[in-house]
XYZ file of N, CA and C in Angstrom:
444
model
N -147.702 -89.963 -63.179
C -147.406 -91.365 -63.292
C -146.567 -91.562 -64.549
N -145.513 -92.302 -64.402
C -144.632 -92.521 -65.545
C -145.147 -93.691 -66.367
N -144.638 -93.750 -67.596
C -145.030 -94.853 -68.477
C -144.624 -96.208 -67.896
N -143.448 -96.222 -67.276
C -142.960 -97.478 -66.711
C -143.879 -97.953 -65.584
N -144.285 -97.048 -64.690
C -145.174 -97.423 -63.589
C -146.531 -97.836 -64.125
N -147.029 -97.137 -65.110
C -148.318 -97.467 -65.721
C -148.264 -98.861 -66.352
N -147.174 -99.143 -67.038
C -147.003 -100.452 -67.670
C -146.971 -101.553 -66.616
N -146.262 -101.300 -65.511
C -146.192 -102.298 -64.439
C -147.557 -102.504 -63.786
N -148.319 -101.426 -63.614
C -149.660 -101.553 -63.044
C -150.571 -102.380 -63.953
N -150.513 -102.099 -65.253
C -151.323 -102.853 -66.217
C -150.896 -104.321 -66.216
N -149.595 -104.547 -66.185
C -149.078 -105.920 -66.175
C -149.551 -106.664 -64.927
N -149.505 -106.001 -63.780
C -149.954 -106.633 -62.535
C -151.451 -106.930 -62.592
N -152.225 -105.995 -63.144
C -153.669 -106.197 -63.264
C -153.980 -107.375 -64.184
N -153.288 -107.446 -65.320
C -153.491 -108.544 -66.268
C -153.091 -109.874 -65.632
N -151.965 -109.887 -64.923
C -151.528 -111.118 -64.258
C -152.528 -111.574 -63.200
N -153.055 -110.615 -62.427
C -154.055 -110.961 -61.416
C -155.326 -111.518 -62.063
N -155.757 -110.871 -63.143
C -156.955 -111.339 -63.844
C -156.731 -112.735 -64.423
N -155.568 -112.968 -65.008
C -155.257 -114.281 -65.573
C -155.232 -115.345 -64.479
N -154.664 -114.991 -63.321
C -154.621 -115.944 -62.204
C -156.032 -116.248 -61.712
N -156.877 -115.208 -61.619
C -158.261 -115.426 -61.192
C -159.007 -116.330 -62.175
N -158.815 -116.090 -63.465
C -159.467 -116.914 -64.488
C -158.977 -118.358 -64.391
N -157.680 -118.535 -64.231
C -157.116 -119.888 -64.120
C -157.642 -120.592 -62.872
N -157.717 -119.871 -61.751
C -158.232 -120.470 -60.518
C -159.701 -120.866 -60.667
N -160.486 -119.994 -61.298
C -161.900 -120.293 -61.521
C -162.057 -121.507 -62.428
N -161.294 -121.544 -63.515
C -161.365 -122.680 -64.442
C -160.956 -123.971 -63.747
N -159.915 -123.903 -62.937
C -159.448 -125.092 -62.219
C -160.515 -125.577 -61.240
N -161.163 -124.649 -60.539
C -162.211 -125.024 -59.590
C -163.403 -125.653 -60.308
N -163.804 -125.065 -61.441
C -164.926 -125.615 -62.202
C -164.579 -126.981 -62.778
N -163.371 -127.127 -63.275
C -162.928 -128.409 -63.817
C -162.879 -129.464 -62.720
N -162.418 -129.075 -61.560
C -162.364 -130.006 -60.435
C -163.767 -130.435 -60.025
N -164.697 -129.481 -59.976
C -166.077 -129.807 -59.607
C -166.709 -130.738 -60.633
N -166.491 -130.471 -61.917
C -167.067 -131.352 -62.934
C -166.376 -132.705 -62.913
N -165.090 -132.731 -62.614
C -164.376 -133.996 -62.486
C -164.912 -134.828 -61.337
N -165.225 -134.183 -60.224
C -165.810 -134.891 -59.084
C -167.167 -135.476 -59.458
N -167.949 -134.716 -60.226
C -169.254 -135.210 -60.662
C -169.093 -136.440 -61.548
N -168.168 -136.369 -62.493
C -167.914 -137.509 -63.376
C -167.443 -138.705 -62.556
N -166.556 -138.460 -61.615
C -166.030 -139.529 -60.758
C -167.156 -140.175 -59.956
N -168.016 -139.358 -59.360
C -169.129 -139.889 -58.575
C -170.108 -140.668 -59.448
N -170.384 -140.151 -60.652
C -171.282 -140.859 -61.567
C -170.697 -142.205 -61.984
N -169.399 -142.237 -62.257
C -168.748 -143.490 -62.646
C -168.788 -144.491 -61.492
N -168.559 -144.028 -60.275
C -168.609 -144.915 -59.111
C -170.021 -145.453 -58.908
N -171.006 -144.592 -59.075
C -172.404 -145.018 -58.932
C -172.749 -146.061 -59.991
N -172.319 -145.816 -61.216
C -172.598 -146.759 -62.309
C -171.910 -148.105 -62.055
N -170.679 -148.080 -61.560
C -169.971 -149.325 -61.252
C -170.701 -150.101 -60.160
N -171.224 -149.402 -59.175
C -171.974 -150.068 -58.109
C -173.273 -150.667 -58.654
N -173.943 -149.959 -59.564
C -175.148 -150.506 -60.196
C -174.822 -151.779 -60.979
N -173.732 -151.739 -61.728
C -173.325 -152.913 -62.504
C -172.968 -154.070 -61.578
N -172.346 -153.776 -60.449
C -172.015 -154.821 -59.478
C -173.286 -155.480 -58.957
N -174.288 -154.671 -58.665
C -175.552 -155.221 -58.170
C -176.231 -156.077 -59.237
N -176.199 -155.633 -60.483
C -176.772 -156.437 -61.566
C -176.013 -157.750 -61.723
N -174.701 -157.711 -61.568
C -173.898 -158.929 -61.684
C -174.214 -159.885 -60.533
N -174.459 -159.336 -59.344
C -174.847 -160.194 -58.214
C -176.167 -160.904 -58.511
N -177.134 -160.144 -59.041
C -178.426 -160.749 -59.385
C -178.271 -161.784 -60.493
N -177.421 -161.482 -61.470
C -177.182 -162.445 -62.548
C -176.554 -163.714 -61.987
N -175.666 -163.577 -61.022
C -175.040 -164.744 -60.408
C -176.050 -165.644 -59.725
N -177.081 -165.045 -59.144
C -178.119 -165.840 -58.487
C -178.907 -166.673 -59.493
N -178.935 -166.255 -60.737
C -179.665 -166.993 -61.771
C -178.941 -168.273 -62.181
N -177.675 -168.416 -61.810
C -176.890 -169.595 -62.174
C -176.952 -170.651 -61.072
N -178.139 -171.050 -60.686
C -178.280 -172.040 -59.617
C -177.635 -173.368 -59.981
N -177.784 -173.808 -61.210
C -177.266 -175.104 -61.620
C -175.796 -175.101 -61.977
N -175.180 -173.924 -62.012
C -173.782 -173.834 -62.431
C -172.995 -173.047 -61.382
N -172.434 -173.732 -60.391
C -171.733 -173.021 -59.316
C -170.513 -172.240 -59.802
N -169.848 -172.723 -60.853
C -168.690 -172.002 -61.383
C -169.115 -170.642 -61.939
N -170.187 -170.607 -62.731
C -170.675 -169.345 -63.301
C -171.174 -168.418 -62.203
N -171.868 -168.993 -61.210
C -172.367 -168.167 -60.106
C -171.203 -167.533 -59.345
N -170.172 -168.323 -59.068
C -169.006 -167.810 -58.345
C -168.268 -166.749 -59.167
N -168.159 -166.974 -60.475
C -167.499 -165.991 -61.346
C -168.267 -164.673 -61.350
N -169.597 -164.750 -61.433
C -170.415 -163.535 -61.426
C -170.261 -162.787 -60.107
N -170.249 -163.514 -59.003
C -170.078 -162.868 -57.697
C -168.682 -162.263 -57.555
N -167.687 -162.923 -58.102
C -166.321 -162.391 -58.061
C -166.235 -161.082 -58.858
N -166.832 -161.070 -60.041
C -166.850 -159.847 -60.858
C -167.597 -158.739 -60.120
N -168.716 -159.088 -59.490
C -169.496 -158.096 -58.743
C -168.678 -157.498 -57.609
N -167.936 -158.328 -56.891
C -167.105 -157.823 -55.799
C -165.997 -156.910 -56.318
N -165.401 -157.279 -57.449
C -164.366 -156.419 -58.037
C -164.942 -155.075 -58.474
N -166.125 -155.094 -59.075
C -166.768 -153.834 -59.468
C -167.096 -152.983 -58.246
N -167.581 -153.619 -57.210
C -167.911 -152.890 -55.985
C -166.657 -152.288 -55.351
N -165.569 -153.052 -55.351
C -164.300 -152.531 -54.822
C -163.794 -151.360 -55.656
N -163.933 -151.471 -56.972
C -163.507 -150.380 -57.852
C -164.345 -149.130 -57.600
N -165.647 -149.305 -57.395
C -166.521 -148.164 -57.110
C -166.109 -147.487 -55.811
N -165.818 -148.284 -54.797
C -165.392 -147.726 -53.506
C -164.066 -146.977 -53.653
N -163.111 -147.588 -54.360
C -161.809 -146.942 -54.556
C -161.960 -145.642 -55.333
N -162.849 -145.639 -56.309
C -163.077 -144.435 -57.109
C -163.670 -143.322 -56.255
N -164.599 -143.669 -55.386
C -165.196 -142.660 -54.501
C -164.164 -142.074 -53.540
N -163.251 -142.908 -53.064
C -162.272 -142.480 -52.066
C -161.081 -141.731 -52.655
N -160.757 -141.984 -53.916
C -159.565 -141.382 -54.531
C -159.817 -139.921 -54.877
N -158.752 -139.132 -54.844
C -158.882 -137.755 -55.307
C -158.496 -137.699 -56.788
N -158.949 -136.646 -57.443
C -158.767 -136.546 -58.894
C -157.303 -136.523 -59.313
N -156.463 -135.855 -58.542
C -155.059 -135.767 -58.948
C -154.380 -137.131 -58.889
N -154.718 -137.954 -57.901
C -154.109 -139.289 -57.844
C -154.630 -140.176 -58.968
N -155.902 -140.032 -59.314
C -156.446 -140.793 -60.444
C -155.740 -140.385 -61.728
N -155.595 -139.082 -61.934
C -154.924 -138.587 -63.137
C -153.486 -139.102 -63.187
N -152.798 -139.068 -62.066
C -151.411 -139.539 -62.002
C -151.334 -141.035 -62.314
N -152.238 -141.828 -61.735
C -152.243 -143.275 -61.970
C -152.532 -143.607 -63.431
N -153.491 -142.899 -64.026
C -153.823 -143.141 -65.437
C -152.645 -142.770 -66.329
N -152.005 -141.647 -66.045
C -150.852 -141.229 -66.848
C -149.708 -142.231 -66.724
N -149.456 -142.726 -65.516
C -148.408 -143.737 -65.325
C -148.730 -145.016 -66.092
N -149.974 -145.456 -66.006
C -150.373 -146.669 -66.718
C -150.223 -146.482 -68.226
N -150.622 -145.312 -68.725
C -150.518 -145.045 -70.165
C -149.063 -145.046 -70.621
N -148.161 -144.532 -69.795
C -146.737 -144.540 -70.156
C -146.160 -145.952 -70.146
N -146.570 -146.752 -69.179
C -146.039 -148.116 -69.077
C -146.654 -149.057 -70.114
N -147.923 -148.847 -70.457
C -148.662 -149.753 -71.345
C -149.405 -148.965 -72.422
N -148.709 -148.322 -73.336
C -149.408 -147.464 -74.299
C -150.376 -148.224 -75.209
N -150.002 -149.426 -75.646
C -150.903 -150.172 -76.526
C -152.179 -150.580 -75.802
N -152.038 -151.044 -74.580
C -153.213 -151.429 -73.801
C -154.078 -150.204 -73.521
N -153.433 -149.096 -73.173
C -154.175 -147.875 -72.860
C -154.975 -147.388 -74.065
N -154.315 -147.282 -75.224
C -155.020 -146.785 -76.406
C -156.033 -147.798 -76.920
N -155.714 -149.081 -76.809
C -156.691 -150.103 -77.188
C -157.916 -150.051 -76.295
N -157.689 -149.894 -74.993
C -158.803 -149.768 -74.059
C -159.609 -148.506 -74.296
N -158.921 -147.420 -74.613
C -159.625 -146.166 -74.911
C -160.502 -146.320 -76.138
N -159.973 -146.993 -77.162
C -160.759 -147.218 -78.382
C -161.964 -148.101 -78.080
N -161.763 -149.136 -77.263
C -162.872 -150.026 -76.913
C -163.944 -149.281 -76.124
N -163.527 -148.458 -75.175
C -164.490 -147.677 -74.393
C -165.253 -146.715 -75.300
N -164.554 -146.071 -76.219
C -165.219 -145.177 -77.165
C -166.220 -145.909 -78.030
N -165.840 -147.084 -78.508
C -166.738 -147.890 -79.330
C -167.980 -148.285 -78.539
N -167.787 -148.757 -77.303
C -168.923 -149.151 -76.470
C -169.815 -147.962 -76.127
N -169.212 -146.810 -75.878
C -170.007 -145.612 -75.582
C -170.844 -145.215 -76.791
N -170.259 -145.298 -77.980
C -171.005 -144.964 -79.197
C -172.165 -145.930 -79.394
N -171.929 -147.212 -79.150
C -173.004 -148.202 -79.289
C -174.105 -147.950 -78.269
N -173.711 -147.601 -77.038
C -174.705 -147.341 -75.997
C -175.547 -146.125 -76.350
N -174.907 -145.080 -76.863
C -175.660 -143.890 -77.269
C -176.598 -144.203 -78.420
N -176.113 -144.972 -79.377
C -176.938 -145.336 -80.525
C -178.127 -146.183 -80.078
N -177.892 -147.116 -79.168
C -178.970 -147.966 -78.663
C -179.976 -147.159 -77.860
N -179.513 -146.176 -77.104
C -180.443 -145.376 -76.307
C -181.311 -144.495 -77.193
N -180.794 -144.101 -78.359
C -181.609 -143.324 -79.295
C -182.752 -144.174 -79.824
N -182.474 -145.458 -80.106
C -183.503 -146.354 -80.626
C -184.496 -146.747 -79.550
N -184.098 -146.709 -78.306
C -184.941 -147.206 -77.223
C -185.834 -146.135 -76.614
N -185.899 -144.956 -77.224
C -186.754 -143.909 -76.681
C -188.201 -144.365 -76.738
N -188.973 -144.093 -75.693
C -190.357 -144.559 -75.673
C -191.184 -143.898 -76.767
N -192.070 -144.679 -77.327
C -192.936 -144.175 -78.388
C -194.023 -143.299 -77.780
N -194.421 -142.300 -78.522
C -195.511 -141.445 -78.074
C -196.800 -141.943 -78.704
N -197.911 -141.459 -78.206
C -199.207 -141.873 -78.728
C -199.313 -141.545 -80.207
N -198.758 -140.430 -80.639
C -198.875 -140.036 -82.042
C -198.090 -140.958 -82.965
N -197.147 -141.719 -82.441
C -196.374 -142.626 -83.276
C -197.108 -143.938 -83.524
N -198.127 -144.235 -82.751
C -198.891 -145.465 -82.932
C -200.076 -145.180 -83.842
N -200.256 -146.013 -84.864
C -201.384 -145.831 -85.776
C -202.500 -146.764 -85.371
N -203.661 -146.230 -85.274
C -204.834 -147.048 -85.039
C -205.409 -147.438 -86.392
N -206.016 -148.617 -86.496
C -206.581 -149.016 -87.787
C -207.658 -148.034 -88.218
N -207.645 -147.697 -89.502
C -208.686 -146.808 -90.019
C -209.927 -147.643 -90.353
N -210.957 -146.988 -90.851
C -212.231 -147.658 -91.120
C -212.086 -148.791 -92.131
N -211.268 -148.608 -93.187
C -211.137 -149.652 -94.207
C -210.466 -150.896 -93.629
N -209.492 -150.711 -92.757
C -208.836 -151.857 -92.136
C -209.791 -152.572 -91.199
N -210.635 -151.823 -90.495
C -211.613 -152.444 -89.605
C -212.623 -153.251 -90.407
N -213.018 -152.725 -91.583
C -213.977 -153.435 -92.428
C -213.379 -154.750 -92.922
N -212.092 -154.746 -93.252
C -211.430 -155.970 -93.699
C -211.421 -157.019 -92.597
N -211.356 -156.588 -91.359
C -211.316 -157.523 -90.236
C -212.726 -157.925 -89.792
N -213.724 -157.343 -90.431
C -215.099 -157.659 -90.063
C -215.570 -156.909 -88.842
N -214.921 -155.789 -88.561
C -215.315 -154.977 -87.408
C -215.878 -153.661 -87.913
N -216.688 -153.032 -87.098
C -217.173 -151.715 -87.485
C -216.953 -150.705 -86.414
């Protein structure tokens, strides 16, 4: 075997391995993207349902009730569109929007990041307390209250 043939064989092997790695990464990224897409659609549908219930609470204010129902329908439509769209078309649409409206895109991204940080911070505070975190009154406190 000549050096040239050996080099070409190694090059072909490396290229095949690189292609396999790229294909695997693309498949995994696509699968995780689908999961994120499905989770976002599910969350939008949950928010739509909450908005519908909130709209029912506005019995005395038909304008507020109608606005809440309109928002709920828009969220539900967005959830449906998200479920039906493929990842490449979503990516293309987002990239087009970002090119046409960079200030709105980056402002919206910053707002989403801020809201996500607040939600994470709030969820940390809202963790349920365990029994060990609750203090029961000791004997001296019971004596002060006239209990034994």
